[in-house]
RNA sequence: GCCGAAGUGGCGGAAUUGGUAGACGCGCUGGACUCAAAAUCCAGUGGAGCUUAACACUCCGUGUCGGUUCGAGUCCGACCUUCGGUACCA
């Protein structure tokens, strides 16, 4: 018989809500635990498996912590601005605000059907004026600190749609809507100066309990490199420009220099004969993506400018080229090319027959050995004037020092990280709170005039300018300084701004006098456990760290990092690809909830595999979990009356009957395993342990018609088992807990079972006997049996004897409680 | 391309950190129950061979190739495939 999960789940969801059991008392900060899942993007219309995979197991972990006695705060909200809602609106004519509210209403119900312990009084919605008012406030804080500025930047532009395209809207270099080739157009954009925090963002990674891979990715993304800016003079014009290099020790090996095609000097220094070629080349490169340009397998291209540069240390003249593999925005937009010791330069020099001069000697080679490929590791300097014979490490310092002394070089630190471009020429976002007055210039909107409300009636169809520019009602305003007519900034903010501070808002989502209650934030932040997808490993997580640090420096926060501990759930793919509406491979969980219930479904998600690995979706095994929960349901209800009549009492190995002892051990082994695995997000193995326990227990009950197992002991085991199960199958556990006499909610009990550590040790182990590493026999011995004794057993073993007979024993390896390996010849 | 991961039975996966490969579950096969089916329960289940009423036994096996080691899914090197990110999807 199938257990009535529908009734049970509805009953408990209703009761939890009525009794307000998950309403968190934020004033109680003893054992506080802020468990946060990355909030939802309500883009499509429904929750999909990926959301459940994020939220279900995260809720299990939070419930587990609650049973351990923590005061757990687990909020939920919506990252509701963004491109998909706007695209949907362009396509269907449905206003993004309307589709978003409808989606949220639906999603909220789906979330409730999951049965998580969200405190709905703390919900946030980033597209609500009461929220984005404070997103604008965040912008202004950064603006006042000089961390927000305007600058020209290239954007993807479709000349036919007359609109800026997101990268995902560009398919093979063309607009996804009309197939027109996309061009790069320069527009004035707002930036956050995240690079000002590069060093701290890098350094504080050491403080975080984050997955190693995420820390590594952030570190590589920031991309710190220490080097020297070296000045080269242009022979023909006398202009000076700098190159950035981490290898000043190779300066004597420079045989040409390269300016990026976008380099501001390029036009100026190019000699008349070469102008046509160089500008045609720059035009060509403007269509290439950065990935293409920096590809290491693609054939590099470039052209000579006709000009020459003078090597500041050797006085040598070398040609100046421009090439696509040099990027304007990294370093100084120019490189000194040392083909002998840089792979890209080597390849380029070969292609264009530029000289290759060896200046670093690879250890173990001779200066006259031909160079087959670039040697990029350190070595000894040769062909380098007075530096000859110095090791790379010393040479780097020495050359840098000498250049600095004569003013031709400056030691610098360069980062790959770029400033955060946050303005969007779109409708569905938080307006940038800046006003332009003909007389007073660019001015921030005063805090007391926030929010700058996003008007509802706006034509958001793409026409070449920000949609808000066409709303006279929005654009025309008065100058906050002189009171004269002024115009608003018509761009909106990147949704990453909204999500860079939402974790602060959750503690006081309805507060309208401040972005957050500072006292509560002081007590509850930083987030203790942050759970979300690895696809956010760099951008969102880096932006949130940056905003936290900026608000700290503005005096609003007292901590340095927003997320103390981080866990990624893996990606659930479908047919090998990430689930997304655009790919049309989204799997809706609702039908599974309908058929099996939330407890089965969330448990299946946890049982599927390691939480941080995700995997390709398939529903084949779900029935196994459903059977498991059915068996638990039946096993408890068959003994309902008996169990209810049994008082709950602690047991020890001494008082249990001999027939119960192995179950006592199994129970405590299970408590240990489930506790450790749940804590560490190893849900799959915790569930397997619960199954093993249940299998062993029910066979024991069946074996002697239960005669060997007393009712008291049965109650003892089942009560604890239900507690272990509670975070995994909260509805069913509540139901069974009540059925056997529980009066309060199981989650009010805070009674995670204690583990009798001493009882978990096994009494006997199987030791294997190997001959030359191949297993030939096994025997059971008491735990801890000595090496000599094990060795003796192995040599006396009949099967082993067959394999060592007539051979010479070379060596014997004995590992206690594990194996004996006899090596013979 | 670059950065970061992952490859284990028919399938999802497990394996106290170098020491019994395949826990747990799905599926499949056989059996019990049933008029029958479903559900449930019991037993078996990596591949090949050999033997067989059965027990047992042998060889092979963790993406590919090579290495280190008494011993490698686990460590090292090279490669292949798949996934996430790559700064305007979030």
CSV table of C-alpha atoms in Angstrom, one decimal, chain A residues 170-344:
chain,number,residue,atom,x,y,z
A,170,UNK,CA,25.1,37.1,-30.2
A,171,UNK,CA,25.3,33.8,-32.1
A,172,UNK,CA,28.3,33.3,-34.3
A,173,UNK,CA,29.0,37.0,-34.4
A,174,UNK,CA,25.4,37.8,-35.5
A,175,UNK,CA,22.3,39.1,-33.8
A,176,UNK,CA,20.1,36.1,-32.7
A,177,UNK,CA,16.9,37.9,-33.8
A,178,UNK,CA,17.8,39.1,-37.3
A,179,UNK,CA,21.2,37.5,-38.1
A,180,UNK,CA,22.8,40.9,-38.8
A,181,UNK,CA,26.5,40.9,-38.0
A,182,UNK,CA,27.1,42.4,-34.7
A,183,UNK,CA,29.5,45.4,-34.4
A,184,UNK,CA,31.3,46.8,-31.4
A,185,UNK,CA,30.0,50.3,-30.6
A,186,UNK,CA,31.6,52.6,-28.1
A,187,UNK,CA,29.2,54.0,-25.5
A,188,UNK,CA,29.5,55.8,-22.3
A,189,UNK,CA,28.9,53.4,-19.4
A,190,UNK,CA,28.9,53.3,-15.7
A,191,UNK,CA,31.5,51.3,-13.9
A,192,UNK,CA,32.2,50.2,-10.3
A,193,UNK,CA,35.9,50.5,-9.5
A,194,UNK,CA,36.2,46.9,-8.2
A,195,UNK,CA,39.9,46.9,-9.2
A,196,UNK,CA,40.5,49.2,-6.3
A,197,UNK,CA,39.7,46.2,-4.1
A,198,UNK,CA,41.6,43.7,-6.2
A,199,UNK,CA,44.3,43.1,-3.6
A,200,UNK,CA,42.0,42.7,-0.7
A,201,UNK,CA,39.6,40.5,-2.7
A,202,UNK,CA,42.6,38.3,-3.4
A,203,UNK,CA,44.1,38.3,0.1
A,204,UNK,CA,40.8,37.6,1.9
A,205,UNK,CA,40.3,34.5,-0.1
A,206,UNK,CA,42.5,32.9,2.6
A,207,UNK,CA,39.9,33.6,5.3
A,208,UNK,CA,37.1,31.7,3.6
A,209,UNK,CA,35.8,28.2,4.1
A,210,UNK,CA,35.0,27.9,0.4
A,211,UNK,CA,35.6,25.0,-2.0
A,212,UNK,CA,39.2,25.1,-3.2
A,213,UNK,CA,38.2,25.2,-6.8
A,214,UNK,CA,36.1,28.3,-6.3
A,215,UNK,CA,39.0,30.1,-4.5
A,216,UNK,CA,41.3,29.1,-7.3
A,217,UNK,CA,38.9,30.4,-10.0
A,218,UNK,CA,38.6,33.7,-8.2
A,219,UNK,CA,42.3,33.9,-7.7
A,220,UNK,CA,42.8,33.3,-11.4
A,221,UNK,CA,40.1,35.7,-12.4
A,222,UNK,CA,41.7,38.5,-10.4
A,223,UNK,CA,44.9,37.4,-12.1
A,224,UNK,CA,47.6,39.3,-10.2
A,225,UNK,CA,50.9,39.6,-11.8
A,226,UNK,CA,53.9,41.5,-10.6
A,227,UNK,CA,56.1,43.2,-13.2
A,228,UNK,CA,57.5,46.4,-14.7
A,229,UNK,CA,56.1,49.0,-17.0
A,230,UNK,CA,58.9,49.8,-19.4
A,231,UNK,CA,59.1,53.0,-21.5
A,232,UNK,CA,59.9,52.7,-25.1
A,233,UNK,CA,60.4,55.8,-27.3
A,234,UNK,CA,59.2,55.9,-30.9
A,235,UNK,CA,62.1,56.8,-33.1
A,236,UNK,CA,60.1,58.6,-35.8
A,237,UNK,CA,57.9,60.7,-33.6
A,238,UNK,CA,59.6,60.9,-30.2
A,239,UNK,CA,56.4,59.7,-28.4
A,240,UNK,CA,56.8,57.4,-25.5
A,241,UNK,CA,54.6,54.4,-24.6
A,242,UNK,CA,54.9,51.7,-21.9
A,243,UNK,CA,54.8,48.0,-22.1
A,244,UNK,CA,54.0,45.8,-19.2
A,245,UNK,CA,56.2,42.7,-18.6
A,246,UNK,CA,56.7,40.2,-15.9
A,247,UNK,CA,60.1,39.3,-17.4
A,248,UNK,CA,62.4,42.4,-17.6
A,249,UNK,CA,65.2,39.9,-17.5
A,250,UNK,CA,64.4,39.2,-21.2
A,251,UNK,CA,64.6,42.8,-22.2
A,252,UNK,CA,67.7,42.2,-24.3
A,253,UNK,CA,65.8,39.7,-26.3
A,254,UNK,CA,63.2,42.1,-27.6
A,255,UNK,CA,63.1,42.0,-31.4
A,256,UNK,CA,59.9,43.9,-32.0
A,257,UNK,CA,57.1,45.5,-29.9
A,258,UNK,CA,53.4,45.2,-30.5
A,259,UNK,CA,50.6,47.7,-29.8
A,260,UNK,CA,47.0,46.5,-29.5
A,261,UNK,CA,45.0,47.5,-32.6
A,262,UNK,CA,42.9,49.8,-30.4
A,263,UNK,CA,45.9,51.4,-28.8
A,264,UNK,CA,45.4,55.2,-28.7
A,265,UNK,CA,48.9,55.8,-30.0
A,266,UNK,CA,48.6,53.5,-33.0
A,267,UNK,CA,47.2,56.0,-35.4
A,268,UNK,CA,49.7,58.6,-34.4
A,269,UNK,CA,52.9,56.6,-34.8
A,270,UNK,CA,52.0,54.7,-37.9
A,271,UNK,CA,54.0,56.1,-40.8
A,272,UNK,CA,52.1,57.4,-43.8
A,273,UNK,CA,52.9,54.5,-46.1
A,274,UNK,CA,51.4,52.0,-43.6
A,275,UNK,CA,48.3,53.9,-42.5
A,276,UNK,CA,45.9,52.2,-44.9
A,277,UNK,CA,47.0,48.8,-44.0
A,278,UNK,CA,47.0,49.4,-40.3
A,279,UNK,CA,43.6,51.0,-40.1
A,280,UNK,CA,42.1,48.2,-42.3
A,281,UNK,CA,43.6,45.7,-39.9
A,282,UNK,CA,42.3,47.5,-36.9
A,283,UNK,CA,38.8,47.4,-38.5
A,284,UNK,CA,39.1,43.7,-39.1
A,285,UNK,CA,40.1,43.0,-35.5
A,286,UNK,CA,37.2,44.9,-34.2
A,287,UNK,CA,35.0,42.0,-35.3
A,288,UNK,CA,36.9,39.4,-33.4
A,289,UNK,CA,35.9,38.3,-30.0
A,290,UNK,CA,38.4,38.3,-27.2
A,291,UNK,CA,38.2,34.5,-27.0
A,292,UNK,CA,39.3,34.3,-30.7
A,293,UNK,CA,42.0,36.9,-30.2
A,294,UNK,CA,43.6,35.2,-27.3
A,295,UNK,CA,43.3,31.6,-28.6
A,296,UNK,CA,46.6,29.9,-28.5
A,297,UNK,CA,45.9,27.5,-31.3
A,298,UNK,CA,44.6,30.1,-33.8
A,299,UNK,CA,47.1,31.5,-36.2
A,300,UNK,CA,48.1,35.0,-35.0
A,301,UNK,CA,47.9,38.0,-37.4
A,302,UNK,CA,49.5,41.4,-37.3
A,303,UNK,CA,50.9,44.2,-39.5
A,304,UNK,CA,53.9,46.4,-39.4
A,305,UNK,CA,53.3,50.1,-38.6
A,306,UNK,CA,56.4,51.5,-40.3
A,307,UNK,CA,57.6,52.9,-37.0
A,308,UNK,CA,60.4,51.8,-34.7
A,309,UNK,CA,60.8,51.8,-31.0
A,310,UNK,CA,64.0,52.2,-29.0
A,311,UNK,CA,64.9,49.7,-26.4
A,312,UNK,CA,65.5,51.7,-23.2
A,313,UNK,CA,68.3,49.5,-22.0
A,314,UNK,CA,70.2,48.5,-25.2
A,315,UNK,CA,69.3,51.5,-27.4
A,316,UNK,CA,68.5,49.1,-30.1
A,317,UNK,CA,65.8,50.0,-32.7
A,318,UNK,CA,63.1,47.4,-33.2
A,319,UNK,CA,60.0,47.5,-35.5
A,320,UNK,CA,56.6,48.3,-34.0
A,321,UNK,CA,53.8,46.0,-35.0
A,322,UNK,CA,50.1,45.8,-34.2
A,323,UNK,CA,48.6,42.4,-33.7
A,324,UNK,CA,45.3,41.0,-32.4
A,325,UNK,CA,46.9,38.9,-29.7
A,326,UNK,CA,47.6,42.1,-27.8
A,327,UNK,CA,44.6,43.4,-25.9
A,328,UNK,CA,44.0,47.0,-25.3
A,329,UNK,CA,42.6,46.6,-21.9
A,330,UNK,CA,45.1,44.3,-20.3
A,331,UNK,CA,48.3,45.9,-18.9
A,332,UNK,CA,49.3,48.9,-21.0
A,333,UNK,CA,47.9,47.6,-24.3
A,334,UNK,CA,51.4,47.0,-25.6
A,335,UNK,CA,53.9,44.3,-25.2
A,336,UNK,CA,57.6,43.9,-25.8
A,337,UNK,CA,58.0,40.8,-27.9
A,338,UNK,CA,60.7,38.3,-26.9
A,339,UNK,CA,60.2,35.4,-29.3
A,340,UNK,CA,62.9,33.3,-27.8
A,341,UNK,CA,61.1,33.2,-24.4
A,342,UNK,CA,57.4,33.6,-25.0
A,343,UNK,CA,55.3,31.1,-26.9
A,344,UNK,CA,53.0,33.6,-28.6
